[in-house]
Amino acid sequence: MEISSKQATEEELQSYYKELEQYNVAPLWTAMADIQGKEPASKVTPYVWPWKDIRPQAIRASELVGTEQAERRVLRLMNPGLGGRTATTQTLFGGIQTVLPGEISPAHRHTPAALRFIIESDGGYTAVGGERFPMLPGDLVLTPPWAWHDHGNDTKNPMIWLDGLDLPLVNFLEISFHDQYSEPTHPITESPGTSLAKYGSMALQPTWTERKDEGSSPLMYYPWSRTREALERLAMGEDGSLYDGMLMEYTNPATGGHVMPTIACFIQMLRPGERTKSHRHTTSAVYHVVEGKGHTLVGDTKLDWESKDTFCLPGWAFHEHVNESSTEPAFLFSYTDTPILEALGFMRDEVKP
Ligand code: 1HN
């Protein structure tokens, strides 16, 4: 037995391929390179959405459209490499939502998992599954799949935040369900601070609630004051990772694992002047600059960023972060598709040789 070799002319082949079309069949061998590359070549473009450009447009949206018409007044962060898909990376969506004083984003629930990372706000809230969570700059609020949620601004200034969802994945799988609640807000059943008191008091947890894996974190609110303190305290005695600096994951206290079934959330501190070493992984990410000024090299692309900018990192792209300040730390929030890739056995990483 041997590998066979046939000598059809180009003309014969083209006519054969044409003939196949009527049967909705196509040869694999003409598309092999696209279907099965040697390694991933992401269509996702490394890209920065600068706050100085995006904030005025978010405010403009709030002058033009109400939350009743819009349901969610969100500017979608459209990856320029993804041909108009509602996607910031292959699997992750990022959007900028604005809620003006006195407005609410009405109650609904959906299968996509969502998170809010607050950029600008004097207060206001997101209610999730019967509890209201404050929304102050740097706070992270989770909205697990199928949880009722609404947002409200009872302050005097606009609230603007970053929405992170697994929307591209959910739409690819064609499993998007969505319900509108019968009222603008859903009933509040928990007193303020309940989730944080139960699940966010160091590692102390109540004994009378079952500690089982619900898929998503029972702690749904991670206030910035505690997050920042955790990083600063850790940085006193630790150097962190060569590749990620002082990178911490927001975890589900019931499992120690990722906060939601499809999305993992991280916060990282780059010390003054820190430059991480280059590596790459199959996971893709959306980053948000909480504080600081620097750049991220993604392959040959330099992404300059400063406070409140949002940028994205394609999967399997070498990247390194640089804090350009010699005196101030930089803080980067990020969310990734790590849980999906882990569940399916697709995690790989590599340091730059
Ligand atoms: C959504 O429901 C929210 O609940 C935010 O605030 C952004 C983007 C696409 C689809 C649904 C929210 C969204 C979204």
XYZ file of N, CA, C and O and ligand atoms in Angstrom, residues 71-74 76 86 93-95 97 105-106 108-110 112 114-116 126 143 149-151 161 163-165 167 178, ligand 1:
134
model
N -33.741 49.263 25.985
C -33.679 48.173 26.973
C -32.325 48.186 27.670
O -32.246 48.315 28.877
N -31.231 48.066 26.888
C -29.900 48.280 27.448
C -29.190 49.287 26.546
O -29.014 49.026 25.359
N -28.805 50.439 27.138
C -28.151 51.454 26.314
C -26.648 51.185 26.319
O -25.890 51.703 27.130
N -26.287 50.320 25.412
C -24.908 49.795 25.397
C -24.263 50.086 24.049
O -24.892 49.879 23.005
N -21.595 48.634 21.693
C -20.876 47.360 21.534
C -19.435 47.618 21.106
O -19.208 48.414 20.193
N -21.177 40.728 16.595
C -21.245 41.328 17.923
C -20.257 40.590 18.822
O -20.618 39.655 19.529
N -17.807 39.245 24.626
C -18.372 40.534 24.232
C -18.024 41.563 25.292
O -18.045 41.275 26.493
N -17.742 42.790 24.859
C -17.597 43.916 25.781
C -18.481 45.048 25.302
O -18.639 45.251 24.089
N -19.095 45.749 26.234
C -19.943 46.886 25.858
C -19.846 47.957 26.923
O -19.455 47.679 28.064
N -22.093 50.567 28.937
C -23.492 50.883 29.243
C -23.581 52.182 30.047
O -22.795 52.391 30.975
N -32.423 50.396 33.859
C -32.388 49.414 32.771
C -33.309 48.301 33.253
O -33.041 47.679 34.280
N -34.428 48.064 32.557
C -35.479 47.199 33.113
C -35.065 45.747 33.328
O -34.148 45.247 32.679
N -34.623 41.867 33.364
C -34.712 40.752 32.430
C -33.721 39.672 32.861
O -32.985 39.852 33.830
N -33.773 38.550 32.167
C -32.774 37.498 32.406
C -32.468 36.822 31.078
O -33.256 36.887 30.135
N -31.290 36.225 31.004
C -30.861 35.605 29.746
C -29.832 34.514 30.007
O -29.226 34.467 31.084
N -26.893 34.109 28.396
C -25.500 34.551 28.503
C -25.139 34.980 29.927
O -25.964 35.572 30.627
N -23.050 37.368 32.472
C -22.625 38.765 32.339
C -21.897 39.244 33.575
O -22.082 38.712 34.679
N -21.062 40.238 33.372
C -20.400 40.905 34.495
C -20.411 42.393 34.214
O -20.515 42.828 33.061
N -20.347 43.174 35.276
C -20.246 44.640 35.145
C -18.984 45.064 35.860
O -18.796 44.687 37.030
N -26.913 47.602 40.754
C -27.448 46.519 39.928
C -28.135 45.578 40.898
O -27.554 45.223 41.929
N -23.516 38.800 36.987
C -24.903 38.415 36.682
C -24.847 37.023 36.071
O -24.673 36.865 34.866
N -32.128 40.520 36.582
C -31.308 41.678 36.946
C -31.837 42.956 36.320
O -32.389 42.946 35.223
N -31.687 44.041 37.073
C -31.977 45.375 36.552
C -30.975 46.337 37.169
O -30.366 46.040 38.195
N -30.782 47.470 36.488
C -29.814 48.456 36.969
C -30.541 49.762 37.202
O -31.461 50.100 36.446
N -20.480 51.832 32.795
C -19.689 50.654 33.145
C -19.408 49.791 31.929
O -19.990 49.976 30.850
N -19.750 46.213 30.328
C -20.477 44.942 30.381
C -19.612 43.879 29.722
O -19.143 44.083 28.594
N -19.435 42.751 30.387
C -18.723 41.622 29.780
C -19.670 40.444 29.679
O -20.304 40.076 30.679
N -19.822 39.888 28.502
C -20.717 38.724 28.325
C -20.053 37.674 27.439
O -19.142 37.977 26.676
N -21.507 36.377 25.007
C -22.485 36.436 23.923
C -22.040 35.762 22.619
O -22.816 34.999 22.030
N -34.072 34.550 26.427
C -34.165 35.878 27.024
C -35.598 36.090 27.494
O -36.539 35.785 26.757
C -27.508 42.789 28.584
O -28.613 42.126 28.939
C -26.926 43.699 29.452
O -28.269 43.131 31.293
C -25.793 44.366 29.067
O -27.211 44.974 31.378
C -25.228 44.173 27.840
C -25.252 43.087 25.697
C -25.823 42.238 24.817
C -26.955 41.528 25.163
C -27.523 41.681 26.398
C -27.505 43.945 30.810
C -25.809 43.284 26.953
C -26.954 42.571 27.314
